[in-house]
Short mmCIF file of N, CA and C in Angstrom, two decimals:
data_model
loop_
_atom_site.label_atom_id
_atom_site.label_comp_id
_atom_site.label_asym_id
_atom_site.label_seq_id
_atom_site.Cartn_x
_atom_site.Cartn_y
_atom_site.Cartn_z
N UNK J 124 76.19 115.32 101.96
CA UNK J 124 75.22 115.24 103.03
C UNK J 124 76.07 115.59 104.68
N UNK J 125 75.83 115.95 105.80
CA UNK J 125 77.11 115.66 106.66
C UNK J 125 77.53 114.56 107.20
N UNK J 126 77.95 114.46 107.66
CA UNK J 126 78.55 113.15 108.56
C UNK J 126 78.51 113.14 109.88
N UNK J 127 77.57 112.47 110.94
CA UNK J 127 77.52 112.98 112.19
C UNK J 127 77.49 114.03 113.07
N UNK J 128 77.37 114.52 114.27
CA UNK J 128 77.87 115.40 114.90
C UNK J 128 77.35 117.09 113.61
N UNK J 129 76.94 116.99 112.35
CA UNK J 129 76.93 117.85 111.74
C UNK J 129 78.39 118.67 111.06
N UNK J 130 79.33 117.70 111.17
CA UNK J 130 80.25 118.16 110.26
C UNK J 130 80.42 118.30 109.27
N UNK J 131 81.03 119.38 108.81
CA UNK J 131 81.15 119.68 107.09
C UNK J 131 81.96 118.63 106.47
N UNK J 132 81.38 118.37 105.16
CA UNK J 132 82.36 117.06 104.34
C UNK J 132 82.14 117.60 102.69
N UNK J 133 83.12 117.26 102.32
CA UNK J 133 83.60 117.80 101.05
C UNK J 133 82.14 116.88 100.09
N UNK J 134 80.92 116.93 100.30
CA UNK J 134 80.28 116.00 99.45
C UNK J 134 79.85 116.22 98.11
N UNK J 135 79.55 117.48 98.45
CA UNK J 135 79.32 118.84 96.97
C UNK J 135 80.45 118.88 95.81
N UNK J 136 81.70 118.68 96.77
CA UNK J 136 83.19 118.77 95.59
C UNK J 136 83.47 117.83 95.61
N UNK J 137 83.57 116.40 96.06
CA UNK J 137 84.08 115.24 96.01
C UNK J 137 83.35 114.17 94.89
N UNK J 138 82.07 114.82 94.03
CA UNK J 138 81.07 113.80 93.31
C UNK J 138 82.50 113.72 92.41
N UNK J 139 83.34 114.17 91.82
CA UNK J 139 84.80 113.82 91.13
C UNK J 139 85.74 113.51 91.30
N UNK J 140 85.92 113.45 93.07
CA UNK J 140 87.08 113.37 93.73
C UNK J 140 88.38 114.62 93.98
N UNK J 141 87.46 115.67 93.18
CA UNK J 141 88.39 116.66 92.93
C UNK J 141 88.29 118.05 94.25
N UNK J 142 89.43 118.38 94.40
CA UNK J 142 88.59 119.96 95.43
C UNK J 142 89.89 120.71 95.04
N UNK J 143 89.08 122.06 94.80
CA UNK J 143 90.37 122.86 94.25
C UNK J 143 90.71 123.60 95.96
N UNK J 144 91.84 124.43 95.43
CA UNK J 144 92.00 125.38 96.36
C UNK J 144 91.11 126.28 96.60
N UNK J 145 90.29 126.88 96.00
CA UNK J 145 88.84 127.85 96.44
C UNK J 145 87.92 127.34 97.18
N UNK J 146 87.65 126.05 96.57
CA UNK J 146 87.06 125.22 97.53
C UNK J 146 87.46 124.83 98.85
N UNK J 147 88.55 124.64 98.92
CA UNK J 147 89.12 124.17 100.52
C UNK J 147 89.25 125.31 100.96
N UNK J 148 89.59 126.19 100.81
CA UNK J 148 89.63 127.93 101.02
C UNK J 148 88.13 128.77 101.84
N UNK J 149 87.12 127.85 101.14
CA UNK J 149 85.81 128.28 100.97
C UNK J 149 85.18 127.56 102.61
N UNK J 150 85.70 126.52 102.40
CA UNK J 150 85.01 125.64 103.93
C UNK J 150 85.99 125.54 105.53
N UNK J 151 87.35 126.11 105.19
CA UNK J 151 88.05 126.47 106.22
C UNK J 151 87.42 127.75 107.15
N UNK J 152 87.53 127.33 108.49
CA UNK J 152 87.14 128.59 108.98
C UNK J 152 87.71 129.92 109.61
N UNK J 153 87.24 131.18 109.58
CA UNK J 153 87.99 132.75 109.58
C UNK J 153 89.21 131.98 110.52
N UNK J 154 89.11 132.19 111.57
CA UNK J 154 89.67 131.81 112.65
C UNK J 154 90.09 130.69 112.69
N UNK J 155 91.91 130.45 112.35
CA UNK J 155 93.12 129.77 112.51
C UNK J 155 93.94 129.70 113.46
N UNK J 156 94.49 128.33 113.37
CA UNK J 156 95.80 128.03 113.98
C UNK J 156 97.28 128.97 113.31
N UNK J 157 97.75 129.66 113.41
CA UNK J 157 98.89 129.81 112.67
C UNK J 157 99.41 129.30 111.53
N UNK J 158 99.71 128.03 111.95
CA UNK J 158 100.51 127.11 110.90
C UNK J 158 99.24 127.16 109.70
N UNK J 159 97.86 126.86 109.85
CA UNK J 159 96.75 127.11 108.89
C UNK J 159 97.03 128.13 108.32
N UNK J 160 96.93 129.64 108.45
CA UNK J 160 96.93 130.81 108.18
C UNK J 160 98.31 130.79 107.93
N UNK J 161 99.65 130.22 107.90
CA UNK J 161 100.86 130.37 107.10
C UNK J 161 100.56 129.48 105.96
N UNK J 162 99.85 128.28 105.65
CA UNK J 162 99.56 127.51 104.67
C UNK J 162 98.44 128.28 103.45
N UNK J 163 97.33 128.70 104.11
CA UNK J 163 96.38 129.71 103.08
C UNK J 163 97.18 130.88 102.74
N UNK J 164 98.31 131.39 102.84
CA UNK J 164 98.79 132.03 102.30
C UNK J 164 99.96 131.59 100.99
N UNK J 165 100.20 130.28 101.13
CA UNK J 165 100.86 129.44 99.59
C UNK J 165 100.25 129.53 98.81
N UNK J 166 101.15 129.43 97.83
CA UNK J 166 100.27 129.36 96.35
C UNK J 166 100.00 127.87 96.17
N UNK J 167 98.82 127.45 95.30
CA UNK J 167 98.72 125.92 95.38
C UNK J 167 99.51 125.73 94.07
N UNK J 168 99.13 124.33 93.91
CA UNK J 168 100.46 123.51 92.88
C UNK J 168 99.64 122.68 91.77
N UNK J 169 98.66 122.11 92.61
CA UNK J 169 97.53 121.29 92.44
C UNK J 169 96.17 121.13 93.16
N UNK J 170 95.19 120.31 92.28
CA UNK J 170 94.04 119.97 92.85
C UNK J 170 94.18 119.26 93.86
N UNK J 171 93.38 118.66 95.00
CA UNK J 171 93.30 117.97 95.54
C UNK J 171 92.61 116.46 95.24
N UNK J 172 93.09 115.49 95.14
CA UNK J 172 92.84 114.32 94.10
C UNK J 172 92.59 113.31 95.41
N UNK J 173 90.91 112.73 95.53
CA UNK J 173 90.56 112.24 97.06
C UNK J 173 91.17 110.53 96.59
N UNK J 174 90.99 109.82 97.19
CA UNK J 174 91.19 108.24 96.87
C UNK J 174 89.97 107.62 96.57
N UNK J 175 89.49 106.92 96.50
CA UNK J 175 88.22 106.09 96.25
C UNK J 175 87.82 105.15 97.81
N UNK J 176 87.10 105.34 97.88
CA UNK J 176 86.84 104.70 99.26
C UNK J 176 85.73 103.54 98.97
N UNK J 177 86.30 102.15 99.15
CA UNK J 177 85.86 101.04 98.06
C UNK J 177 84.32 100.73 99.08
N UNK J 178 84.50 100.91 100.41
CA UNK J 178 83.63 100.43 101.20
C UNK J 178 82.04 101.42 101.06
N UNK J 179 82.31 102.59 100.96
CA UNK J 179 81.10 103.00 100.57
C UNK J 179 80.94 103.89 98.77
N UNK J 180 82.08 103.09 98.61
CA UNK J 180 81.47 103.36 96.75
C UNK J 180 81.34 105.17 96.38
N UNK J 181 82.31 105.54 96.63
CA UNK J 181 82.46 106.95 96.35
C UNK J 181 83.81 107.80 96.85
N UNK J 182 84.43 108.80 96.19
CA UNK J 182 85.33 109.40 97.05
C UNK J 182 85.07 109.99 98.63
N UNK J 183 86.47 109.70 99.25
CA UNK J 183 86.90 109.82 100.75
C UNK J 183 85.97 110.98 101.09
N UNK J 184 85.29 110.95 102.05
CA UNK J 184 84.80 112.07 102.93
C UNK J 184 85.75 112.79 103.55
N UNK J 185 85.82 114.38 103.37
CA UNK J 185 86.74 115.03 104.23
C UNK J 185 86.13 115.91 105.24
N UNK J 186 86.77 115.19 106.74
CA UNK J 186 86.12 116.24 107.64
C UNK J 186 87.07 117.52 107.96
N UNK J 187 86.09 118.43 107.44
CA UNK J 187 87.24 119.82 107.90
C UNK J 187 86.86 120.85 109.01
N UNK J 188 86.36 119.72 110.03
CA UNK J 188 86.11 120.50 111.43
C UNK J 188 88.08 120.38 112.02
N UNK J 189 88.19 118.99 111.76
CA UNK J 189 89.38 119.39 112.84
C UNK J 189 90.61 119.84 112.09
N UNK J 190 91.49 120.70 112.97
CA UNK J 190 92.18 121.40 112.42
C UNK J 190 93.69 120.69 111.87
N UNK J 191 94.04 119.78 112.22
CA UNK J 191 95.14 118.92 111.51
C UNK J 191 94.63 118.29 110.07
N UNK J 192 93.18 118.32 109.89
CA UNK J 192 92.99 117.70 108.23
C UNK J 192 92.63 119.09 107.56
N UNK J 193 92.54 119.91 108.32
CA UNK J 193 92.49 121.51 107.71
C UNK J 193 93.85 121.82 107.04
N UNK J 194 94.72 121.22 107.79
CA UNK J 194 96.44 121.44 107.66
C UNK J 194 96.57 121.30 106.61
N UNK J 195 96.34 119.32 106.70
CA UNK J 195 96.58 118.31 105.71
C UNK J 195 96.15 118.58 104.69
N UNK J 196 94.71 118.99 104.00
CA UNK J 196 94.63 119.36 103.05
C UNK J 196 95.28 120.71 102.38
N UNK J 197 95.65 121.58 103.23
CA UNK J 197 96.28 122.87 102.46
C UNK J 197 97.77 122.33 101.72
N UNK J 198 98.34 121.59 102.89
CA UNK J 198 99.97 120.70 102.67
C UNK J 198 99.25 119.79 100.94
N UNK J 199 98.29 119.20 100.86
CA UNK J 199 98.47 118.49 100.15
C UNK J 199 98.34 119.60 98.45
N UNK J 200 97.61 119.89 98.88
CA UNK J 200 96.97 121.21 97.58
C UNK J 200 98.72 122.14 97.25
N UNK J 201 99.47 122.46 98.70
CA UNK J 201 100.62 123.04 98.33
C UNK J 201 102.14 122.87 98.44
N UNK J 202 101.80 121.17 98.62
CA UNK J 202 102.96 121.10 99.20
C UNK J 202 104.45 120.27 97.64
N UNK J 203 105.07 119.46 97.89
CA UNK J 203 105.81 118.83 97.41
C UNK J 203 105.41 117.08 96.83
N UNK J 204 104.89 116.82 95.63
CA UNK J 204 104.98 115.19 95.39
C UNK J 204 106.30 114.47 95.80
N UNK J 205 106.28 113.70 97.21
CA UNK J 205 107.31 112.45 97.49
C UNK J 205 107.70 111.90 96.26
N UNK J 206 109.08 112.03 96.13
CA UNK J 206 109.93 110.96 95.45
C UNK J 206 109.58 109.64 95.34
N UNK J 207 109.61 109.37 96.67
CA UNK J 207 109.41 107.82 97.05
C UNK J 207 108.24 107.93 98.28
N UNK J 208 107.01 107.37 97.59
CA UNK J 208 105.97 107.98 98.45
C UNK J 208 106.13 106.88 99.81
N UNK J 209 105.50 107.31 100.73
CA UNK J 209 105.59 106.35 102.09
C UNK J 209 104.92 105.28 101.84
N UNK J 210 104.83 104.33 102.93
CA UNK J 210 104.24 102.70 103.11
C UNK J 210 102.82 102.95 102.83
N UNK J 211 102.29 103.89 103.61
CA UNK J 211 100.61 104.24 103.98
C UNK J 211 100.71 104.68 102.54
N UNK J 212 100.92 105.57 101.98
CA UNK J 212 100.83 106.43 100.82
C UNK J 212 100.63 105.14 99.26
N UNK J 213 101.55 104.15 99.48
CA UNK J 213 101.61 103.22 98.47
C UNK J 213 100.78 102.31 98.56
N UNK J 214 100.33 102.16 99.80
CA UNK J 214 99.27 101.02 100.33
C UNK J 214 97.73 101.64 99.77
N UNK J 215 97.08 103.27 99.98
CA UNK J 215 96.41 103.69 99.18
C UNK J 215 95.82 103.66 100.62
N UNK J 216 96.33 104.31 101.81
CA UNK J 216 95.81 105.00 103.35
C UNK J 216 95.33 106.11 103.39
N UNK J 217 94.67 106.79 103.92
CA UNK J 217 94.78 108.44 103.65
C UNK J 217 93.73 108.51 102.61
N UNK J 218 93.07 109.73 102.76
CA UNK J 218 92.17 110.62 101.67
C UNK J 218 92.61 110.96 100.71
N UNK J 219 93.80 111.00 100.20
CA UNK J 219 94.24 111.65 99.39
C UNK J 219 95.42 110.89 98.08
N UNK J 220 95.11 110.92 96.52
CA UNK J 220 95.62 109.82 96.30
C UNK J 220 97.29 110.05 96.09
N UNK J 221 97.98 111.62 96.19
CA UNK J 221 99.33 111.23 96.26
C UNK J 221 99.81 111.70 97.77
N UNK J 222 101.20 110.67 97.86
CA UNK J 222 102.05 111.66 99.21
C UNK J 222 102.31 112.52 98.47
N UNK J 223 102.57 113.42 99.43
CA UNK J 223 102.53 115.13 99.53
C UNK J 223 103.41 115.57 100.56
N UNK J 224 104.25 116.70 100.94
CA UNK J 224 104.72 116.68 102.07
C UNK J 224 105.12 118.19 101.83
N UNK J 225 105.15 119.07 102.97
CA UNK J 225 105.39 120.24 102.99
C UNK J 225 106.64 120.67 104.13
N UNK J 226 107.93 120.78 103.72
CA UNK J 226 109.24 120.13 105.07
C UNK J 226 108.58 121.55 106.43
N UNK J 227 108.11 122.37 106.22
CA UNK J 227 107.50 123.35 107.29
C UNK J 227 106.06 122.95 107.86
N UNK J 228 105.35 122.08 107.74
CA UNK J 228 103.90 122.17 108.20
C UNK J 228 104.23 120.54 108.41
N UNK J 229 102.96 120.38 109.68
CA UNK J 229 102.60 119.09 109.33
C UNK J 229 103.87 118.10 109.95
N UNK J 230 105.16 119.14 110.75
CA UNK J 230 106.49 118.36 111.13
C UNK J 230 106.79 117.64 109.82
N UNK J 231 106.65 117.29 108.69
CA UNK J 231 107.32 116.86 107.73
C UNK J 231 106.38 115.88 107.07
N UNK J 232 105.61 115.45 107.93
CA UNK J 232 105.13 114.19 107.51
C UNK J 232 103.95 114.44 106.17
N UNK J 233 103.63 113.45 105.44
CA UNK J 233 103.08 113.75 104.14
C UNK J 233 101.47 114.11 104.51
N UNK J 234 100.81 114.69 103.74
CA UNK J 234 99.10 114.57 104.03
C UNK J 234 98.33 113.82 104.48
N UNK J 235 98.66 112.49 103.85
CA UNK J 235 98.04 111.42 103.98
C UNK J 235 97.90 111.09 105.80
N UNK J 236 99.31 110.96 106.01
CA UNK J 236 99.55 110.97 107.10
C UNK J 236 99.09 111.79 107.63
N UNK J 237 99.35 112.96 107.97
CA UNK J 237 98.76 113.69 108.81
C UNK J 237 97.31 113.77 109.12
N UNK J 238 96.58 113.69 108.26
CA UNK J 238 95.32 113.44 108.29
C UNK J 238 94.83 112.56 109.15
N UNK J 239 93.75 113.11 110.16
CA UNK J 239 93.19 112.90 111.69
C UNK J 239 94.18 112.16 112.34
N UNK J 240 95.34 113.02 112.42
CA UNK J 240 96.36 112.79 113.66
C UNK J 240 97.53 111.54 113.02
N UNK J 241 97.75 111.24 112.27
CA UNK J 241 98.32 109.94 112.09
C UNK J 241 99.72 110.46 111.68
N UNK J 242 100.26 112.00 111.70
CA UNK J 242 101.53 112.06 111.10
C UNK J 242 102.86 111.32 112.27
N UNK J 243 102.76 111.10 113.38
CA UNK J 243 104.02 110.10 113.38
C UNK J 243 104.20 108.69 112.98
N UNK J 244 103.41 108.11 112.38
CA UNK J 244 103.88 106.89 111.54
C UNK J 244 104.13 106.88 110.03
N UNK J 245 104.38 108.51 109.71
CA UNK J 245 105.04 108.56 108.32
C UNK J 245 106.27 108.58 108.17
N UNK J 246 106.98 108.27 107.16
CA UNK J 246 108.53 108.68 107.23
C UNK J 246 108.99 109.58 107.16
N UNK J 247 108.39 110.44 106.68
CA UNK J 247 108.66 111.92 106.61
C UNK J 247 108.72 112.99 107.71
N UNK J 248 107.70 112.17 108.66
CA UNK J 248 108.00 112.72 110.00
C UNK J 248 109.31 112.70 110.54
N UNK J 249 109.38 114.68 111.04
CA UNK J 249 111.03 114.97 111.33
C UNK J 249 110.98 113.86 112.87
N UNK J 250 110.24 113.34 113.25
CA UNK J 250 110.45 112.62 114.65
C UNK J 250 110.81 111.01 114.21
N UNK J 251 110.48 110.74 112.97
CA UNK J 251 110.33 109.28 112.69
C UNK J 251 111.96 108.68 112.60
N UNK J 252 112.29 107.81 113.10
CA UNK J 252 113.26 106.64 113.31
C UNK J 252 112.94 105.43 112.53
N UNK J 253 114.06 104.93 112.58
CA UNK J 253 114.14 103.73 111.72
C UNK J 253 113.12 102.68 112.42
N UNK J 254 112.42 102.47 111.50
CA UNK J 254 111.07 100.96 112.26
C UNK J 254 110.49 100.78 111.11
N UNK J 255 111.16 100.17 109.94
CA UNK J 255 110.68 99.64 108.72
C UNK J 255 110.63 100.58 107.93
N UNK J 256 110.02 99.83 106.83
CA UNK J 256 109.67 100.72 105.47
C UNK J 256 109.02 101.82 105.59
N UNK J 257 108.34 102.31 106.70
CA UNK J 257 107.53 103.31 106.85
C UNK J 257 108.10 104.62 107.33
N UNK J 258 109.00 104.08 107.74
CA UNK J 258 110.00 105.26 108.80
C UNK J 258 111.39 105.72 107.81
N UNK J 259 111.59 106.68 108.31
CA UNK J 259 112.94 107.28 107.93
C UNK J 259 114.07 107.10 108.81
N UNK J 260 115.40 106.72 108.18
CA UNK J 260 116.33 106.61 109.17
C UNK J 260 116.93 107.73 110.39
N UNK J 261 116.82 108.01 111.16
CA UNK J 261 117.45 108.74 112.13
C UNK J 261 118.34 110.05 111.69
N UNK J 262 118.55 110.90 111.84
CA UNK J 262 119.31 111.87 111.40
C UNK J 262 120.64 111.36 112.32
N UNK J 263 122.16 112.20 111.10
CA UNK J 263 123.15 111.50 112.41
C UNK J 263 123.32 112.13 112.95
N UNK J 264 123.99 111.62 114.49
CA UNK J 264 124.47 112.15 115.43
C UNK J 264 125.67 113.57 114.92
N UNK J 265 125.25 114.81 115.95
CA UNK J 265 125.96 115.46 115.64
C UNK J 265 127.25 114.87 116.80
N UNK J 266 128.68 115.17 115.92
CA UNK J 266 130.17 114.62 116.55
C UNK J 266 130.35 115.53 117.85
N UNK J 267 130.61 116.67 117.99
CA UNK J 267 130.12 117.48 119.00
C UNK J 267 129.03 117.61 120.29
N UNK J 268 128.42 116.28 119.58
CA UNK J 268 127.02 116.34 120.96
C UNK J 268 127.89 115.56 122.11
N UNK J 269 127.62 115.70 123.57
CA UNK J 269 127.56 114.89 124.10
C UNK J 269 127.12 113.46 124.71
N UNK J 270 128.23 112.59 124.81
CA UNK J 270 127.48 111.32 124.85
C UNK J 270 126.41 111.02 126.11
N UNK J 271 125.55 110.27 125.48
CA UNK J 271 124.06 110.16 126.52
C UNK J 271 124.43 109.02 127.07
N UNK J 272 123.97 108.62 128.28
CA UNK J 272 123.74 107.35 128.39
C UNK J 272 122.20 106.22 128.20
N UNK J 273 121.99 105.33 128.69
CA UNK J 273 121.00 104.43 127.83
C UNK J 273 119.99 105.27 129.29
N UNK J 274 120.35 105.96 129.92
CA UNK J 274 119.56 106.52 131.04
C UNK J 274 118.99 107.83 130.93
N UNK J 275 119.43 107.93 129.99
CA UNK J 275 119.38 109.64 129.15
C UNK J 275 120.48 110.65 129.99
N UNK J 276 121.22 110.14 131.16
CA UNK J 276 122.43 111.16 131.63
C UNK J 276 123.33 111.53 130.84
N UNK J 277 124.07 112.36 130.86
CA UNK J 277 125.17 112.96 130.68
C UNK J 277 126.32 112.16 130.95
N UNK J 278 127.34 111.63 130.73
CA UNK J 278 128.20 111.23 131.91
C UNK J 278 129.22 111.83 132.38
N UNK J 279 130.64 111.96 133.27
CA UNK J 279 130.59 112.74 133.99
C UNK J 279 131.70 113.35 133.34
N UNK J 280 132.44 112.42 132.30
CA UNK J 280 133.70 112.85 131.19
C UNK J 280 132.73 113.89 130.21
N UNK J 281 131.60 113.71 130.08
CA UNK J 281 130.75 114.38 128.78
C UNK J 281 130.86 115.33 129.82
N UNK J 282 130.07 115.97 130.74
CA UNK J 282 129.73 117.17 131.31
C UNK J 282 130.97 117.87 131.32
N UNK J 283 132.17 117.44 132.08
CA UNK J 283 133.06 118.07 131.84
C UNK J 283 133.68 118.43 130.35
N UNK J 284 133.75 117.68 129.54
CA UNK J 284 134.02 118.33 128.14
C UNK J 284 132.89 119.43 127.73
N UNK J 285 131.86 119.54 128.37
CA UNK J 285 130.61 120.44 127.83
C UNK J 285 130.78 121.69 127.72
N UNK J 286 131.23 121.92 129.16
CA UNK J 286 132.02 122.87 130.14
C UNK J 286 133.42 123.27 129.90
N UNK J 287 133.92 122.50 128.78
CA UNK J 287 135.35 122.80 128.42
C UNK J 287 135.28 122.96 127.35
N UNK J 288 134.69 124.01 126.10
CA UNK J 288 134.82 124.34 125.21
C UNK J 288 135.46 125.98 124.98
N UNK J 289 135.93 126.16 125.77
CA UNK J 289 136.67 127.85 125.52
C UNK J 289 137.95 127.41 125.47
N UNK J 290 138.65 126.60 125.97
CA UNK J 290 140.34 126.42 125.73
C UNK J 290 140.85 126.04 127.22
N UNK J 291 139.97 126.40 127.90
CA UNK J 291 140.54 126.26 129.68
C UNK J 291 140.77 125.06 129.76
N UNK J 292 141.68 124.81 130.81
CA UNK J 292 142.58 123.94 131.10
C UNK J 292 141.02 122.49 131.69
N UNK J 293 141.54 121.57 131.31
CA UNK J 293 139.92 120.51 132.15
C UNK J 293 139.75 120.88 133.37
N UNK J 294 138.88 120.37 134.38
CA UNK J 294 138.50 120.93 135.25
C UNK J 294 137.80 119.39 135.58
N UNK J 295 138.32 119.14 137.36
CA UNK J 295 137.62 118.02 137.57
C UNK J 295 136.40 117.93 137.61
N UNK J 296 135.51 116.99 137.51
CA UNK J 296 134.80 116.68 137.49
C UNK J 296 133.52 116.66 138.80
N UNK J 297 132.78 117.44 139.24
CA UNK J 297 132.37 117.40 140.35
C UNK J 297 131.98 116.32 141.22
N UNK J 298 132.46 115.56 142.31
CA UNK J 298 132.49 114.79 142.76
C UNK J 298 130.86 113.90 143.26
N UNK J 299 129.67 115.41 143.54
CA UNK J 299 128.84 115.11 143.78
C UNK J 299 127.75 114.45 142.39
N UNK J 300 128.35 114.75 141.39
CA UNK J 300 127.49 113.90 139.71
C UNK J 300 127.89 112.31 140.03
N UNK J 301 128.95 112.10 140.80
CA UNK J 301 129.66 110.56 140.33
C UNK J 301 128.37 109.98 140.55
N UNK J 302 128.10 108.80 140.30
CA UNK J 302 126.81 108.40 140.67
C UNK J 302 127.69 107.11 142.01
N UNK J 303 129.24 106.38 142.16
CA UNK J 303 129.45 106.49 142.70
C UNK J 303 129.57 107.13 144.31
N UNK J 304 129.43 108.29 144.29
CA UNK J 304 130.03 109.12 145.69
C UNK J 304 128.05 109.20 145.80
N UNK J 305 127.32 108.28 145.69
CA UNK J 305 125.88 108.97 146.53
C UNK J 305 126.41 109.04 148.01
N UNK J 306 127.13 108.46 149.23
CA UNK J 306 127.03 108.87 150.49
C UNK J 306 127.09 110.27 150.11
N UNK J 307 128.63 110.94 149.75
CA UNK J 307 128.79 112.01 149.71
C UNK J 307 127.92 113.17 149.38
N UNK J 308 126.72 112.61 148.35
CA UNK J 308 125.75 113.70 148.06
C UNK J 308 124.67 113.45 148.80
N UNK J 309 124.56 112.58 149.53
CA UNK J 309 123.10 112.11 150.72
C UNK J 309 123.27 113.59 151.15
N UNK J 310 123.99 114.24 152.06
CA UNK J 310 124.31 115.51 152.86
C UNK J 310 123.27 116.41 152.17
N UNK J 311 123.46 116.64 150.70
CA UNK J 311 123.15 118.08 150.29
C UNK J 311 121.70 118.19 150.20
#
């Protein structure tokens, strides 16, 4: 039985809490965004097992209308089970029973977190920062990268260093870029 606005849900396939790849593909629209098309061509490695929803006394219902949810279903069927589940999966949040990721989909987020556009909160999301148990640590900084100030600006020394990577002699920094020379720059 569809929920609100006639959204297609997995009621017929979720009586046993399992969706096969064929059932998922049958419910997806023919026209899809490129990420979904790419995931549809991947080899499925598991059936999608849904979490039990205690509040309604049945397995989680799936909203197939949202492209992000379609992507999450395909990641769940074709991705890799995380060695260490994210905190949200450990706590039983999300529609799926396992924490599954696909490195080239959903910005690395697991399917549970990506479902209903919540991927940024996942510790596997490529943009995640170290913010507690559910976030992975930030990638190591590139030692060749120019130093950035707290205001997001490169220092004058960094600008000179970046421009001087071909073995040429050091160039003096342009005085117009120096914050102490605002009067000098005001006429430009």
